Amino acid sequence: MVVCGVISFSTLFLCLFQGVTSLKDVQLLVEPSTVIKGGTAALICYRDMQGAPLYSVKWYRGNHEFFRYTPLEVPETRVFGLPGIYVDMNRSNGTQVLLRRLELGLAGNFSCEVTADSPSFATQIATKFIDVIALPTLLPVLVTDKDHYQPGETLRANCTSPPSRPATNLTIFVNEEPISASETSLHPSESGLLYAKVNVDLKVTPELFPGGRLRVACYATLYDVYNQSAKLDFLTPETDPRPERITLGGGASMCFLNWILLLFLVFLPMLVRGEDYGLLDDELNSQFSYYDEGSDQNALISLVGG
Ligand SMILES: *[C@@H]1O[C@H](CO)[C@@H](O)[C@H](O)[C@H]1NC(C)=O
Ligand SMILES: *[C@@H]1O[C@H](CO)[C@@H](O)[C@H](O)[C@H]1NC(C)=O
Ligand SMILES: *[C@@H]1O[C@H](CO)[C@@H](O)[C@H](O)[C@H]1NC(C)=O
Ligand SMILES: *[C@@H]1O[C@H](CO)[C@@H](O)[C@H](O)[C@H]1NC(C)=O
Ligand SMILES: *[C@@H]1O[C@H](CO)[C@@H](O)[C@H](O)[C@H]1NC(C)=O
Ligand SMILES: *[C@@H]1O[C@H](CO)[C@@H](O)[C@H](O)[C@H]1NC(C)=O
């Protein structure tokens, strides 16, 4: 194989003489492979120049050129304004172009066209459809028709995913096993996204309460970039008729944080060495006044103050 990267008379002559077939295997790759709205994506143009010098790399969306790299010109790079395309010039060169702030409307066919310099001026183009997806910003919501169930009853549940594009895949699990639900129905949201909804009817049997608990969960997933769930637990009617509802995600940790904060506020004065408890009492008063308004408050304050 002859390498003609160095332009000198003898190598050029050699290349011509041996009839080098230049430029092959032009490929367009996208990193990351799933492009998310508002994020960035690097479009990378691989090619095998076979030693031929590069004349230009041109980038298109549809038929519109938006970026060009010509190593022999000054400047080497040029951007052609196209609505919605934000090229990061600092990270774009002869191999790749980095796009920022991607919008849903930008989804489409992107191409890179590589041209070799003289003598061949061989040209090859690679095209790829690039989708832009919108992740859900909320968690799925699971509802059942009742709070608790006796064996023999039917549990009816609906799961609704938050809006996204495309719509999420919804799967219902009963005690960690996926079960078949209804066909997923899709509904447009106000923001032009889609939300998905499934419902399921489950015949309740005693066997569904291993260890005294029946768990129904709904997973909403979007390729490998989003996977969130909503879960509901039901206890065996014999042991405890009340359902234990759990919320995953933000809810649980917020509650935990509130408790830490409360404990901190209660024990802070004991930790602080100093005389002026009166001031702290006042602060605590205002802190607690919206928790309990009755005599409990006095008990708390005297505990703290003493
Ligand atoms: C490119 O780099 C320059 C200098 O390092 C910096 O001032 C500029 O903000 C950068 N532009 C982008 C789009 O990152
Ligand atoms: C092009 O830029 C990318 C990212 O900044 C860098 O990783 C790559 O090495 C550069 N390639 C060339 C040929 O300069
Ligand atoms: C992208 O290109 C493919 C194949 O050439 C074509 O079928 C498709 O309609 C194009 N999509 C868009 C959005 O232009
Ligand atoms: C589930 O959705 C259907 C159709 O929207 C509705 O009729 C039903 O009442 C819902 N069930 C529950 C448990 O919310
Ligand atoms: C939904 O699941 C199907 C089948 O597993 C898969 O082909 C598809 O890519 C998934 N869609 C999304 C948006 O995750
Ligand atoms: C989502 O996460 C759950 C558990 O965290 C896992 O069992 C399931 O396979 C995941 N689903 C997808 C589509 O990645």
Tab-separated table of C-alpha atoms and ligand atoms in Angstrom:
chain	number	residue	atom	x	y	z
A	1	MET	CA	0.000	0.000	0.000
A	2	VAL	CA	1.331	3.410	-0.971
A	3	VAL	CA	0.990	6.329	1.403
A	4	CYS	CA	0.744	9.679	-0.351
A	5	GLY	CA	0.246	11.949	2.624
A	6	VAL	CA	3.432	13.835	1.858
A	7	ILE	CA	3.044	15.795	-1.319
A	8	SER	CA	6.315	15.659	-3.130
A	9	PHE	CA	7.013	15.201	-6.738
A	10	SER	CA	8.250	11.664	-6.451
A	11	THR	CA	5.429	10.325	-4.262
A	12	LEU	CA	2.787	11.988	-6.391
A	13	PHE	CA	4.352	10.471	-9.438
A	14	LEU	CA	4.471	7.097	-7.723
A	15	CYS	CA	0.805	7.325	-6.748
A	16	LEU	CA	-0.269	8.239	-10.229
A	17	PHE	CA	1.883	5.608	-11.712
A	18	GLN	CA	0.527	2.834	-9.545
A	19	GLY	CA	-3.075	3.956	-10.116
A	20	VAL	CA	-4.029	4.292	-6.444
A	21	THR	CA	-7.737	3.832	-5.847
A	22	SER	CA	-8.431	6.608	-3.370
A	23	LEU	CA	-11.172	7.147	-0.845
A	24	LYS	CA	-13.470	4.410	0.326
A	25	ASP	CA	-15.702	3.394	3.224
A	26	VAL	CA	-17.135	6.808	4.081
A	27	GLN	CA	-19.296	6.340	7.197
A	28	LEU	CA	-21.323	8.697	9.357
A	29	LEU	CA	-21.487	7.891	13.079
A	30	VAL	CA	-23.374	9.680	15.792
A	31	GLU	CA	-22.199	9.914	19.389
A	32	PRO	CA	-24.233	9.364	21.558
A	33	SER	CA	-26.368	7.025	19.481
A	34	THR	CA	-29.569	8.303	21.118
A	35	VAL	CA	-29.775	12.047	20.612
A	36	ILE	CA	-31.707	13.884	23.330
A	37	LYS	CA	-33.534	17.197	22.916
A	38	GLY	CA	-31.527	20.100	24.286
A	39	GLY	CA	-28.338	18.031	24.341
A	40	THR	CA	-25.312	17.722	22.101
A	41	ALA	CA	-24.297	15.219	19.464
A	42	ALA	CA	-21.035	14.657	17.651
A	43	LEU	CA	-21.370	13.615	14.027
A	44	ILE	CA	-18.241	11.779	13.007
A	45	CYS	CA	-17.258	11.156	9.394
A	46	TYR	CA	-14.972	8.134	9.067
A	47	ARG	CA	-13.286	7.366	5.746
A	48	ASP	CA	-10.377	5.534	4.296
A	49	MET	CA	-8.450	8.010	2.148
A	50	GLN	CA	-6.013	5.318	0.972
A	51	GLY	CA	-3.303	7.941	1.295
A	52	ALA	CA	-4.976	10.452	-0.989
A	53	PRO	CA	-4.933	14.068	0.223
A	54	LEU	CA	-8.195	15.523	1.503
A	55	TYR	CA	-9.819	18.327	-0.429
A	56	SER	CA	-13.015	18.886	1.563
A	57	VAL	CA	-15.590	17.463	3.968
A	58	LYS	CA	-19.075	18.918	3.599
A	59	TRP	CA	-21.925	18.395	6.041
A	60	TYR	CA	-25.590	18.495	5.098
A	61	ARG	CA	-28.957	18.268	6.734
A	62	GLY	CA	-31.262	17.173	3.943
A	63	ASN	CA	-29.967	19.098	0.929
A	64	HIS	CA	-28.677	22.053	2.914
A	65	GLU	CA	-24.986	22.343	3.640
A	66	PHE	CA	-24.284	23.638	7.153
A	67	PHE	CA	-20.559	23.019	7.686
A	68	ARG	CA	-17.509	22.687	5.451
A	69	TYR	CA	-13.905	21.787	6.134
A	70	THR	CA	-11.314	22.611	3.465
A	71	PRO	CA	-7.784	22.188	4.854
A	72	LEU	CA	-6.133	24.196	2.066
A	73	GLU	CA	-8.331	27.258	2.516
A	74	VAL	CA	-8.218	30.005	5.138
A	75	PRO	CA	-10.142	29.657	7.333
A	76	GLU	CA	-10.325	25.899	7.178
A	77	THR	CA	-13.863	25.725	8.489
A	78	ARG	CA	-17.033	27.472	7.391
A	79	VAL	CA	-20.526	27.440	8.880
A	80	PHE	CA	-23.606	28.092	6.758
A	81	GLY	CA	-26.426	29.321	8.938
A	82	LEU	CA	-29.304	26.885	9.100
A	83	PRO	CA	-32.151	27.492	11.557
A	84	GLY	CA	-31.831	25.307	14.652
A	85	ILE	CA	-28.285	24.139	13.901
A	86	TYR	CA	-25.698	25.317	16.422
A	87	VAL	CA	-22.201	24.182	15.465
A	88	ASP	CA	-19.606	24.287	18.233
A	89	MET	CA	-16.642	25.543	16.181
A	90	ASN	CA	-14.209	24.734	18.979
A	91	ARG	CA	-14.954	21.075	18.663
A	92	SER	CA	-15.565	20.708	14.961
A	93	ASN	CA	-12.834	19.868	12.488
A	94	GLY	CA	-12.106	17.716	9.474
A	95	THR	CA	-13.385	14.587	11.181
A	96	GLN	CA	-16.356	15.646	13.227
A	97	VAL	CA	-18.929	18.357	13.793
A	98	LEU	CA	-20.405	18.945	17.237
A	99	LEU	CA	-23.998	20.169	17.366
A	100	ARG	CA	-25.466	21.795	20.469
A	101	ARG	CA	-28.974	22.581	21.740
A	102	LEU	CA	-30.631	20.006	19.506
A	103	GLU	CA	-34.339	20.471	18.953
A	104	LEU	CA	-36.956	17.880	18.056
A	105	GLY	CA	-37.533	19.509	14.667
A	106	LEU	CA	-33.945	18.853	13.678
A	107	ALA	CA	-34.526	15.111	13.310
A	108	GLY	CA	-33.794	14.159	9.717
A	109	ASN	CA	-31.211	12.886	7.276
A	110	PHE	CA	-27.674	14.119	7.832
A	111	SER	CA	-24.832	13.552	5.365
A	112	CYS	CA	-21.104	13.956	5.181
A	113	GLU	CA	-19.484	14.207	1.779
A	114	VAL	CA	-15.763	13.612	1.446
A	115	THR	CA	-13.800	14.779	-1.581
A	116	ALA	CA	-10.199	13.836	-2.280
A	117	ASP	CA	-7.810	16.373	-3.754
A	118	SER	CA	-6.335	16.179	-7.211
A	119	PRO	CA	-5.728	14.186	-9.186
A	120	SER	CA	-8.736	12.014	-8.479
A	121	PHE	CA	-11.241	14.426	-6.843
A	122	ALA	CA	-13.082	11.251	-5.886
A	123	THR	CA	-16.209	11.959	-3.846
A	124	GLN	CA	-18.229	9.759	-1.521
A	125	ILE	CA	-21.211	10.597	0.645
A	126	ALA	CA	-22.671	8.858	3.706
A	127	THR	CA	-26.178	9.599	4.972
A	128	LYS	CA	-27.852	8.715	8.247
A	129	PHE	CA	-31.246	9.451	9.707
A	130	ILE	CA	-30.772	11.105	13.086
A	131	ASP	CA	-33.719	11.125	15.446
A	132	VAL	CA	-34.024	13.549	18.330
A	133	ILE	CA	-36.006	12.291	21.310
A	134	ALA	CA	-37.613	14.105	24.242
A	135	LEU	CA	-37.237	12.400	27.626
A	136	PRO	CA	-40.140	12.400	30.075
A	137	THR	CA	-39.670	14.976	32.808
A	138	LEU	CA	-41.993	13.264	35.298
A	139	LEU	CA	-42.575	9.791	36.711
A	140	PRO	CA	-45.253	7.361	35.524
A	141	VAL	CA	-48.505	7.281	37.494
A	142	LEU	CA	-50.173	4.042	38.581
A	143	VAL	CA	-53.737	4.003	39.933
A	144	THR	CA	-55.981	1.159	41.061
A	145	ASP	CA	-59.722	1.185	41.513
A	146	LYS	CA	-59.497	0.254	45.237
A	147	ASP	CA	-57.150	0.528	48.203
A	148	HIS	CA	-57.279	-3.128	49.184
A	149	TYR	CA	-58.463	-6.394	47.713
A	150	GLN	CA	-59.909	-9.670	48.953
A	151	PRO	CA	-59.094	-12.910	47.132
A	152	GLY	CA	-61.694	-13.387	44.413
A	153	GLU	CA	-61.900	-9.697	43.600
A	154	THR	CA	-60.509	-8.088	40.457
A	155	LEU	CA	-57.802	-5.482	40.734
A	156	ARG	CA	-58.141	-2.889	37.967
A	157	ALA	CA	-55.123	-0.705	37.364
A	158	ASN	CA	-54.187	2.063	34.937
A	159	CYS	CA	-50.700	3.239	34.251
A	160	THR	CA	-50.014	6.521	32.478
A	161	SER	CA	-46.559	7.562	31.351
A	162	PRO	CA	-45.435	11.169	31.363
A	163	PRO	CA	-45.244	12.832	27.922
A	164	SER	CA	-42.205	12.110	25.779
A	165	ARG	CA	-41.223	11.569	22.169
A	166	PRO	CA	-41.505	8.847	21.145
A	167	ALA	CA	-43.967	7.542	23.731
A	168	THR	CA	-42.479	5.306	26.438
A	169	ASN	CA	-42.958	1.560	26.569
A	170	LEU	CA	-45.096	0.590	29.561
A	171	THR	CA	-44.827	-2.745	31.344
A	172	ILE	CA	-46.883	-3.873	34.327
A	173	PHE	CA	-45.229	-6.168	36.855
A	174	VAL	CA	-47.009	-8.177	39.531
A	175	ASN	CA	-44.579	-9.291	42.235
A	176	GLU	CA	-41.596	-8.663	39.926
A	177	GLU	CA	-43.123	-10.696	37.065
A	178	PRO	CA	-44.237	-8.897	33.902
A	179	ILE	CA	-47.874	-9.554	33.016
A	180	SER	CA	-49.717	-8.866	29.805
A	181	ALA	CA	-51.685	-5.654	29.885
A	182	SER	CA	-54.058	-4.067	27.415
A	183	GLU	CA	-52.829	-2.558	24.185
A	184	THR	CA	-50.996	0.674	24.873
A	185	SER	CA	-53.024	3.699	23.847
A	186	LEU	CA	-51.226	6.874	22.850
A	187	HIS	CA	-52.466	10.390	23.534
A	188	PRO	CA	-51.015	13.717	22.410
A	189	SER	CA	-49.991	16.119	25.137
A	190	GLU	CA	-50.357	19.892	25.002
A	191	SER	CA	-46.661	20.286	24.266
A	192	GLY	CA	-46.865	18.089	21.179
A	193	LEU	CA	-45.433	15.023	22.881
A	194	LEU	CA	-47.108	11.676	23.434
A	195	TYR	CA	-48.134	9.905	26.578
A	196	ALA	CA	-48.900	6.219	26.786
A	197	LYS	CA	-51.541	4.478	28.839
A	198	VAL	CA	-52.242	0.827	29.633
A	199	ASN	CA	-54.738	-0.828	31.886
A	200	VAL	CA	-54.835	-4.267	33.426
A	201	ASP	CA	-57.400	-6.470	35.160
A	202	LEU	CA	-55.941	-8.886	37.686
A	203	LYS	CA	-57.848	-11.682	39.396
A	204	VAL	CA	-56.734	-11.549	43.023
A	205	THR	CA	-55.804	-14.912	44.586
A	206	PRO	CA	-54.144	-15.737	47.919
A	207	GLU	CA	-51.037	-16.865	45.987
A	208	LEU	CA	-50.472	-13.265	44.892
A	209	PHE	CA	-49.487	-12.354	48.466
A	210	PRO	CA	-46.188	-14.197	49.031
A	211	GLY	CA	-44.850	-12.957	52.351
A	212	GLY	CA	-48.105	-11.101	52.918
A	213	ARG	CA	-47.635	-8.496	50.225
A	214	LEU	CA	-48.866	-7.968	46.662
A	215	ARG	CA	-46.812	-5.494	44.656
A	216	VAL	CA	-48.020	-3.942	41.412
A	217	ALA	CA	-45.445	-1.920	39.488
A	218	CYS	CA	-45.485	-0.039	36.223
A	219	TYR	CA	-42.217	0.597	34.369
A	220	ALA	CA	-41.973	3.304	31.745
A	221	THR	CA	-38.885	2.967	29.545
A	222	LEU	CA	-37.426	4.858	26.611
A	223	TYR	CA	-34.718	2.859	24.805
A	224	ASP	CA	-31.840	2.620	27.265
A	225	VAL	CA	-31.967	6.249	28.401
A	226	TYR	CA	-35.019	6.331	30.688
A	227	ASN	CA	-36.413	3.711	33.070
A	228	GLN	CA	-38.710	4.833	35.878
A	229	SER	CA	-41.430	3.068	37.808
A	230	ALA	CA	-44.470	3.579	39.988
A	231	LYS	CA	-45.264	0.904	42.594
A	232	LEU	CA	-48.199	0.090	44.828
A	233	ASP	CA	-48.140	-2.467	47.661
A	234	PHE	CA	-51.184	-4.268	49.031
A	235	LEU	CA	-51.029	-6.300	52.226
A	236	THR	CA	-52.881	-9.551	52.804
A	237	PRO	CA	-56.350	-8.614	54.109
A	238	GLU	CA	-56.021	-11.035	57.093
A	239	THR	CA	-52.875	-9.453	58.489
A	240	ASP	CA	-53.598	-5.814	57.832
A	241	PRO	CA	-56.485	-4.408	55.874
A	242	ARG	CA	-54.796	-1.104	55.113
A	243	PRO	CA	-52.748	-0.735	51.960
A	244	GLU	CA	-49.228	0.479	52.252
A	245	ARG	CA	-48.697	2.995	49.525
A	246	ILE	CA	-45.181	3.819	48.558
A	247	THR	CA	-43.945	6.447	46.253
A	248	LEU	CA	-40.577	6.097	44.684
A	249	GLY	CA	-38.433	8.864	43.301
A	250	GLY	CA	-38.510	12.377	44.692
A	251	GLY	CA	-41.197	11.727	47.300
A	252	ALA	CA	-39.387	9.264	49.526
A	253	SER	CA	-36.148	11.155	49.761
A	254	MET	CA	-37.893	14.490	50.348
A	255	CYS	CA	-39.752	12.956	53.271
A	256	PHE	CA	-36.514	11.582	54.670
A	257	LEU	CA	-34.851	14.968	54.297
A	258	ASN	CA	-37.706	16.652	56.104
A	259	TRP	CA	-37.241	14.275	59.028
A	260	ILE	CA	-33.523	14.937	59.173
A	261	LEU	CA	-34.251	18.652	59.087
A	262	LEU	CA	-36.819	18.332	61.852
A	263	LEU	CA	-34.463	16.286	64.054
A	264	PHE	CA	-31.737	18.800	63.403
A	265	LEU	CA	-33.969	21.693	64.415
A	266	VAL	CA	-35.062	19.907	67.560
A	267	PHE	CA	-31.598	18.931	68.709
A	268	LEU	CA	-29.680	21.948	67.482
A	269	PRO	CA	-30.209	23.980	70.667
A	270	MET	CA	-28.857	21.113	72.775
A	271	LEU	CA	-25.726	21.058	70.698
A	272	VAL	CA	-25.210	24.782	70.632
A	273	ARG	CA	-23.432	25.943	73.750
A	274	GLY	CA	-24.699	29.313	74.834
A	275	GLU	CA	-27.128	31.228	76.949
A	276	ASP	CA	-29.455	32.753	74.444
A	277	TYR	CA	-32.090	30.058	74.072
A	278	GLY	CA	-34.785	32.669	73.937
A	279	LEU	CA	-33.931	33.572	70.378
A	280	LEU	CA	-33.893	29.944	69.296
A	281	ASP	CA	-37.228	29.382	70.985
A	282	ASP	CA	-38.711	32.103	68.876
A	283	GLU	CA	-37.311	30.585	65.726
A	284	LEU	CA	-38.637	27.187	66.677
A	285	ASN	CA	-42.003	28.691	67.437
A	286	SER	CA	-42.328	29.987	63.929
A	287	GLN	CA	-40.943	26.720	62.525
A	288	PHE	CA	-43.431	24.587	64.378
A	289	SER	CA	-46.440	26.811	64.253
A	290	TYR	CA	-47.603	25.288	61.040
A	291	TYR	CA	-47.010	21.702	62.186
A	292	ASP	CA	-49.024	21.703	65.409
A	293	GLU	CA	-50.962	24.535	66.805
A	294	GLY	CA	-52.080	22.927	70.034
A	295	SER	CA	-50.448	22.127	73.347
A	296	ASP	CA	-47.974	19.693	71.756
A	297	GLN	CA	-46.045	22.701	70.661
A	298	ASN	CA	-45.446	23.838	74.242
A	299	ALA	CA	-44.305	20.380	75.194
A	300	LEU	CA	-41.813	20.407	72.366
A	301	ILE	CA	-40.539	23.855	73.117
A	302	SER	CA	-40.102	23.146	76.811
A	303	LEU	CA	-38.253	19.953	75.948
A	304	VAL	CA	-35.967	21.937	73.740
A	305	GLY	CA	-35.625	24.899	76.032
A	306	GLY	CA	-34.958	22.758	79.100
B	1	LIG	C1	-14.454	28.503	22.006
B	1	LIG	O1	-13.224	28.756	22.687
B	1	LIG	C2	-13.039	30.113	23.016
B	1	LIG	C3	-11.664	30.280	23.598
B	1	LIG	O2	-11.236	29.134	24.254
B	1	LIG	C4	-14.135	30.544	23.991
B	1	LIG	O3	-13.996	31.909	24.320
B	1	LIG	C5	-15.486	30.332	23.330
B	1	LIG	O4	-16.513	30.619	24.250
B	1	LIG	C6	-15.639	28.902	22.858
B	1	LIG	N1	-16.862	28.767	22.111
B	1	LIG	C7	-17.733	27.770	22.325
B	1	LIG	C8	-18.937	27.760	21.466
B	1	LIG	O5	-17.544	26.924	23.182
B	2	LIG	C1	-11.397	16.824	15.989
B	2	LIG	O1	-11.947	17.251	17.237
B	2	LIG	C2	-12.200	16.199	18.133
B	2	LIG	C3	-12.904	16.782	19.355
B	2	LIG	O2	-12.427	18.012	19.688
B	2	LIG	C4	-10.889	15.530	18.496
B	2	LIG	O3	-11.138	14.444	19.381
B	2	LIG	C5	-10.240	14.989	17.223
B	2	LIG	O4	-8.980	14.441	17.534
B	2	LIG	C6	-10.078	16.109	16.203
B	2	LIG	N1	-9.618	15.506	14.959
B	2	LIG	C7	-8.724	16.093	14.168
B	2	LIG	C8	-8.375	15.378	12.924
B	2	LIG	O5	-8.234	17.178	14.469
B	3	LIG	C1	-34.147	10.072	4.765
B	3	LIG	O1	-33.619	9.262	3.724
B	3	LIG	C2	-34.359	8.083	3.487
B	3	LIG	C3	-33.591	7.228	2.499
B	3	LIG	O2	-32.988	8.003	1.534
B	3	LIG	C4	-35.734	8.469	2.969
B	3	LIG	O3	-36.510	7.327	2.728
B	3	LIG	C5	-36.416	9.330	4.046
B	3	LIG	O4	-37.672	9.802	3.552
B	3	LIG	C6	-35.547	10.526	4.408
B	3	LIG	N1	-36.157	11.160	5.562
B	3	LIG	C7	-36.374	12.465	5.623
B	3	LIG	C8	-36.994	12.967	6.877
B	3	LIG	O5	-36.059	13.212	4.717
B	4	LIG	C1	-58.672	3.532	33.904
B	4	LIG	O1	-58.923	4.241	32.698
B	4	LIG	C2	-60.213	4.018	32.169
B	4	LIG	C3	-60.291	4.697	30.833
B	4	LIG	O2	-59.724	5.951	30.861
B	4	LIG	C4	-61.244	4.550	33.157
B	4	LIG	O3	-62.543	4.320	32.642
B	4	LIG	C5	-61.083	3.816	34.475
B	4	LIG	O4	-61.945	4.358	35.421
B	4	LIG	C6	-59.651	3.945	34.971
B	4	LIG	N1	-59.473	3.084	36.119
B	4	LIG	C7	-58.871	3.490	37.224
B	4	LIG	C8	-58.705	2.491	38.289
B	4	LIG	O5	-58.493	4.642	37.346
B	5	LIG	C1	-40.269	-0.524	23.023
B	5	LIG	O1	-40.037	-1.918	23.021
B	5	LIG	C2	-39.786	-2.460	21.732
B	5	LIG	C3	-39.721	-3.973	21.858
B	5	LIG	O2	-38.884	-4.334	22.914
B	5	LIG	C4	-38.483	-1.867	21.192
B	5	LIG	O3	-38.211	-2.374	19.898
B	5	LIG	C5	-38.631	-0.363	21.116
B	5	LIG	O4	-37.409	0.219	20.691
B	5	LIG	C6	-39.031	0.198	22.479
B	5	LIG	N1	-39.331	1.612	22.332
B	5	LIG	C7	-38.870	2.518	23.164
B	5	LIG	C8	-39.278	3.927	22.888
B	5	LIG	O5	-38.143	2.259	24.118
B	6	LIG	C1	-35.851	-1.119	34.075
B	6	LIG	O1	-35.331	-1.356	35.394
B	6	LIG	C2	-35.780	-2.563	35.972
B	6	LIG	C3	-35.259	-2.684	37.387
B	6	LIG	O2	-34.532	-1.571	37.770
B	6	LIG	C4	-35.302	-3.739	35.143
B	6	LIG	O3	-35.785	-4.939	35.691
B	6	LIG	C5	-35.827	-3.605	33.723
B	6	LIG	O4	-35.288	-4.624	32.927
B	6	LIG	C6	-35.434	-2.254	33.138
B	6	LIG	N1	-36.090	-2.114	31.859
B	6	LIG	C7	-35.444	-1.728	30.749
B	6	LIG	C8	-36.232	-1.698	29.478
B	6	LIG	O5	-34.266	-1.396	30.766
